mmCIF file of C-alpha atoms in Angstrom:
data_model
loop_
_atom_site.group_PDB
_atom_site.id
_atom_site.type_symbol
_atom_site.label_atom_id
_atom_site.label_comp_id
_atom_site.label_asym_id
_atom_site.label_seq_id
_atom_site.Cartn_x
_atom_site.Cartn_y
_atom_site.Cartn_z
ATOM 1 C CA MET B 201 4.483 60.671 9.961
ATOM 2 C CA GLY B 202 4.719 57.946 7.470
ATOM 3 C CA VAL B 203 7.305 55.261 7.337
ATOM 4 C CA SER B 204 9.948 56.036 4.836
ATOM 5 C CA TYR B 205 11.316 53.204 2.787
ATOM 6 C CA THR B 206 14.626 53.415 1.173
ATOM 7 C CA VAL B 207 16.162 51.003 -1.251
ATOM 8 C CA SER B 208 18.452 49.924 1.557
ATOM 9 C CA ASN B 209 15.527 49.289 3.967
ATOM 10 C CA ALA B 210 13.606 47.371 1.297
ATOM 11 C CA ARG B 211 16.579 45.128 0.622
ATOM 12 C CA ALA B 212 17.065 44.439 4.327
ATOM 13 C CA LEU B 213 13.377 43.589 4.777
ATOM 14 C CA ARG B 214 13.404 41.387 1.692
ATOM 15 C CA SER B 215 16.522 39.579 2.928
ATOM 16 C CA GLU B 216 14.988 38.992 6.378
ATOM 17 C CA TYR B 217 11.740 37.798 4.771
ATOM 18 C CA MET B 218 13.626 35.381 2.483
ATOM 19 C CA LYS B 219 15.553 33.936 5.457
ATOM 20 C CA LYS B 220 12.283 33.276 7.297
ATOM 21 C CA ILE B 221 10.691 31.672 4.226
ATOM 22 C CA THR B 222 13.790 29.510 3.650
ATOM 23 C CA LYS B 223 13.792 28.374 7.299
ATOM 24 C CA LEU B 224 10.070 27.566 7.118
ATOM 25 C CA LEU B 225 10.481 25.584 3.888
ATOM 26 C CA LEU B 226 13.464 23.676 5.298
ATOM 27 C CA THR B 227 11.490 22.784 8.437
ATOM 28 C CA LEU B 228 8.526 21.668 6.342
ATOM 29 C CA ALA B 229 10.785 19.524 4.143
ATOM 30 C CA ILE B 230 12.318 17.823 7.196
ATOM 31 C CA VAL B 231 8.871 17.104 8.668
ATOM 32 C CA LEU B 232 7.614 15.665 5.372
ATOM 33 C CA MET B 233 10.706 13.475 4.917
ATOM 34 C CA THR B 234 10.419 12.187 8.488
ATOM 35 C CA CYS B 235 6.722 11.402 8.073
ATOM 36 C CA SER B 236 7.228 9.613 4.768
ATOM 37 C CA PHE B 237 10.120 7.578 6.217
ATOM 38 C CA VAL B 238 8.055 6.533 9.229
ATOM 39 C CA ALA B 239 5.072 5.629 7.041
ATOM 40 C CA ALA B 240 7.233 3.761 4.532
ATOM 41 C CA GLU B 241 8.373 1.044 6.922
ATOM 42 C CA GLN B 242 6.293 -1.466 8.836
ATOM 43 C CA TYR B 243 7.859 -4.129 10.986
ATOM 44 C CA VAL B 244 7.349 -6.581 13.795
ATOM 45 C CA SER B 245 10.222 -7.900 15.897
ATOM 46 C CA ALA B 246 10.093 -10.878 18.235
ATOM 47 C CA ASN B 247 12.334 -8.864 20.595
ATOM 48 C CA ASP B 248 9.429 -6.450 21.151
ATOM 49 C CA MET B 249 6.971 -9.222 22.021
ATOM 50 C CA GLU B 250 6.190 -10.850 25.358
ATOM 51 C CA PRO B 251 6.464 -14.654 25.638
ATOM 52 C CA ALA B 252 3.043 -16.164 24.929
ATOM 53 C CA SER B 253 1.080 -18.887 23.241
ATOM 54 C CA ILE B 254 -1.036 -17.306 20.511
ATOM 55 C CA THR B 255 -4.175 -19.443 20.104
ATOM 56 C CA ARG B 256 -6.389 -17.148 18.007
ATOM 57 C CA ALA B 257 -5.858 -14.367 15.469
ATOM 58 C CA LYS B 258 -3.931 -11.534 17.075
ATOM 59 C CA VAL B 259 -2.775 -8.263 15.485
ATOM 60 C CA ILE B 260 0.625 -6.956 16.554
ATOM 61 C CA ASP B 261 2.178 -3.884 14.917
ATOM 62 C CA GLY B 262 -0.029 -4.277 11.823
ATOM 63 C CA PHE B 263 0.770 -7.991 11.340
ATOM 64 C CA THR B 264 -1.880 -10.638 12.037
ATOM 65 C CA PHE B 265 -0.732 -13.836 13.716
ATOM 66 C CA ASN B 266 -3.212 -16.505 12.571
ATOM 67 C CA ALA B 267 -3.535 -19.347 15.052
ATOM 68 C CA SER B 268 -6.002 -21.653 16.767
ATOM 69 C CA SER B 269 -5.989 -23.545 20.042
ATOM 70 C CA ASP B 270 -4.707 -26.708 18.346
ATOM 71 C CA LYS B 271 -2.433 -24.879 15.831
ATOM 72 C CA ALA B 272 -0.821 -22.267 18.081
ATOM 73 C CA ILE B 273 2.114 -19.927 17.497
ATOM 74 C CA THR B 274 4.592 -19.580 20.359
ATOM 75 C CA VAL B 275 6.615 -16.506 21.303
ATOM 76 C CA GLU B 276 9.485 -17.478 23.583
ATOM 77 C CA ASN B 277 12.759 -16.202 24.994
ATOM 78 C CA ILE B 278 15.866 -18.035 23.802
ATOM 79 C CA ASP B 279 18.987 -18.775 25.868
ATOM 80 C CA ILE B 280 21.487 -18.300 23.052
ATOM 81 C CA PRO B 281 20.860 -15.159 20.975
ATOM 82 C CA ARG B 282 20.573 -15.451 17.205
ATOM 83 C CA ILE B 283 22.676 -12.923 15.310
ATOM 84 C CA SER B 284 21.985 -12.020 11.697
ATOM 85 C CA GLU B 285 24.512 -11.230 9.010
ATOM 86 C CA ASP B 286 23.660 -7.514 9.296
ATOM 87 C CA GLY B 287 24.256 -7.494 13.063
ATOM 88 C CA GLU B 288 20.689 -7.726 14.395
ATOM 89 C CA VAL B 289 20.610 -9.639 17.695
ATOM 90 C CA PHE B 290 17.505 -11.592 18.671
ATOM 91 C CA THR B 291 16.755 -12.942 22.154
ATOM 92 C CA VAL B 292 13.124 -13.863 21.431
ATOM 93 C CA ARG B 293 11.662 -15.974 18.616
ATOM 94 C CA ILE B 294 8.270 -16.576 17.061
ATOM 95 C CA LYS B 295 7.797 -20.334 16.599
ATOM 96 C CA LEU B 296 5.294 -21.289 13.916
ATOM 97 C CA ASN B 297 5.256 -24.801 15.478
ATOM 98 C CA GLY B 298 4.810 -26.770 12.257
ATOM 99 C CA SER B 299 3.414 -26.471 8.775
ATOM 100 C CA GLY B 300 0.750 -23.851 8.263
ATOM 101 C CA THR B 301 -1.834 -22.384 5.899
ATOM 102 C CA THR B 302 -3.386 -18.972 5.423
ATOM 103 C CA SER B 303 -5.763 -19.887 8.286
ATOM 104 C CA PHE B 304 -3.339 -21.043 10.980
ATOM 105 C CA ARG B 305 0.335 -20.965 11.972
ATOM 106 C CA SER B 306 0.830 -17.996 9.670
ATOM 107 C CA VAL B 307 1.527 -14.285 9.736
ATOM 108 C CA SER B 308 -0.409 -12.007 7.384
ATOM 109 C CA PHE B 309 0.072 -8.384 6.393
ATOM 110 C CA ASN B 310 -0.900 -5.879 3.728
ATOM 111 C CA ALA B 311 1.703 -4.592 1.283
ATOM 112 C CA LYS B 312 1.952 -2.587 -1.914
ATOM 113 C CA ALA B 313 3.504 -3.558 -5.240
ATOM 114 C CA GLY B 314 7.247 -2.903 -5.267
ATOM 115 C CA GLN B 315 7.730 -2.920 -1.504
ATOM 116 C CA LYS B 316 10.558 -5.048 -0.142
ATOM 117 C CA LEU B 317 9.774 -7.765 2.384
ATOM 118 C CA THR B 318 12.666 -8.787 4.646
ATOM 119 C CA VAL B 319 12.323 -11.805 6.935
ATOM 120 C CA TYR B 320 14.813 -12.873 9.623
ATOM 121 C CA LEU B 321 14.315 -16.603 10.168
ATOM 122 C CA THR B 322 15.654 -20.074 10.869
ATOM 123 C CA SER B 323 14.390 -23.595 10.571
ATOM 124 C CA SER B 324 13.336 -25.108 13.888
ATOM 125 C CA SER B 325 15.664 -27.995 12.989
ATOM 126 C CA GLY B 326 19.382 -27.880 13.692
ATOM 127 C CA SER B 327 20.147 -29.986 10.618
ATOM 128 C CA GLU B 328 17.493 -29.261 7.980
ATOM 129 C CA ASP B 329 16.649 -26.121 6.012
ATOM 130 C CA ARG B 330 12.926 -25.455 5.788
ATOM 131 C CA ILE B 331 10.740 -23.489 3.390
ATOM 132 C CA LEU B 332 8.742 -20.403 4.342
ATOM 133 C CA VAL B 333 5.908 -19.878 1.847
ATOM 134 C CA ILE B 334 4.755 -16.410 0.805
ATOM 135 C CA ALA B 335 1.142 -16.667 -0.367
ATOM 136 C CA ASN B 336 -1.116 -13.969 -1.775
ATOM 137 C CA GLY B 337 -4.640 -13.174 -0.585
ATOM 138 C CA ALA B 338 -6.057 -15.946 -2.800
ATOM 139 C CA GLY B 339 -3.818 -18.452 -0.995
ATOM 140 C CA GLU B 340 -1.561 -18.985 -4.028
ATOM 141 C CA SER B 341 2.147 -19.376 -3.351
ATOM 142 C CA VAL B 342 4.064 -16.480 -4.923
ATOM 143 C CA ALA B 343 7.502 -17.299 -3.459
ATOM 144 C CA LYS B 344 9.384 -19.653 -1.194
ATOM 145 C CA LEU B 345 12.120 -18.469 1.150
ATOM 146 C CA VAL B 346 14.759 -20.755 2.649
ATOM 147 C CA ALA B 347 14.858 -20.856 6.435
ATOM 148 C CA PRO B 348 18.391 -22.081 7.195
ATOM 149 C CA ALA B 349 18.996 -24.834 9.751
ATOM 150 C CA ASP B 350 19.297 -23.444 13.273
ATOM 151 C CA VAL B 351 22.866 -24.585 13.942
ATOM 152 C CA VAL B 352 23.875 -23.310 17.379
ATOM 153 C CA THR B 353 27.383 -23.409 18.793
ATOM 154 C CA SER B 354 28.530 -20.602 21.077
ATOM 155 C CA GLU B 355 26.125 -18.329 19.201
ATOM 156 C CA GLY B 356 23.243 -18.871 16.826
ATOM 157 C CA LYS B 357 22.730 -17.319 13.434
ATOM 158 C CA ALA B 358 19.512 -15.914 12.000
ATOM 159 C CA GLY B 359 19.085 -16.040 8.242
ATOM 160 C CA ILE B 360 17.827 -13.097 6.190
ATOM 161 C CA GLN B 361 15.627 -13.468 3.119
ATOM 162 C CA THR B 362 14.081 -10.742 0.950
ATOM 163 C CA PHE B 363 11.272 -10.621 -1.581
ATOM 164 C CA LYS B 364 9.819 -7.853 -3.772
ATOM 165 C CA ILE B 365 6.041 -7.643 -3.389
ATOM 166 C CA PRO B 366 4.473 -8.183 -6.868
ATOM 167 C CA ALA B 367 1.054 -6.547 -6.336
ATOM 168 C CA ASP B 368 -0.984 -4.640 -3.763
ATOM 169 C CA GLY B 369 -2.783 -6.967 -1.368
ATOM 170 C CA THR B 370 -2.685 -9.250 1.634
ATOM 171 C CA TYR B 371 0.181 -11.723 1.994
ATOM 172 C CA TYR B 372 0.761 -14.700 4.277
ATOM 173 C CA LEU B 373 3.943 -16.304 5.618
ATOM 174 C CA TYR B 374 3.816 -19.927 6.753
ATOM 175 C CA SER B 375 5.978 -23.038 6.846
ATOM 176 C CA ALA B 376 5.546 -25.514 4.000
ATOM 177 C CA LYS B 377 6.644 -28.400 6.216
ATOM 178 C CA SER B 378 7.525 -28.523 9.901
ATOM 179 C CA GLY B 379 8.619 -25.628 12.081
ATOM 180 C CA VAL B 380 10.128 -22.298 11.140
ATOM 181 C CA ASN B 381 11.221 -19.632 13.617
ATOM 182 C CA LEU B 382 10.719 -15.960 12.786
ATOM 183 C CA TYR B 383 12.676 -13.147 14.420
ATOM 184 C CA GLN B 384 11.705 -10.017 12.499
ATOM 185 C CA ILE B 385 9.571 -9.071 9.488
ATOM 186 C CA ILE B 386 10.044 -5.743 7.702
ATOM 187 C CA ILE B 387 8.077 -4.203 4.844
ATOM 188 C CA GLU B 388 9.647 -1.125 3.262
#
């Protein structure tokens, strides 16, 4: 009593087998795309942080907040939300509290050549733009981003600046002079 295979049965089995293989490959492709998307973006948002005074190096979501007891970084709620041009709404800010260096009042992170850095920011002044320095691991400035004055009327605005990472390595963000407020940092 053997199983008899006909051309018709073979075609049906082949068709069923191909459907299963196609479904498996589609599922695998979706999983791989999801994993690569998740791994491709790294970010930290002030909205996800609790109010605090950061007085020593602290890692949050892969970003290191470099501070000391006399050169602290402050995370605080804000009464008037800051809204960015792309619609992001921020109710918490990260205050760098003055000029910084790679050692204090800075945020550091690792990035790869070609990645895009996006920073949501304002000056801590309502009338003066400030400069946010991007320095490489050697402490050399590789770019300067403008932090627009924090002009607040019925609502505040958060600026957005982008930069293409030139080489693999560690990078630092800090104010060149006086305070800068950060709302979100994205590396993609």
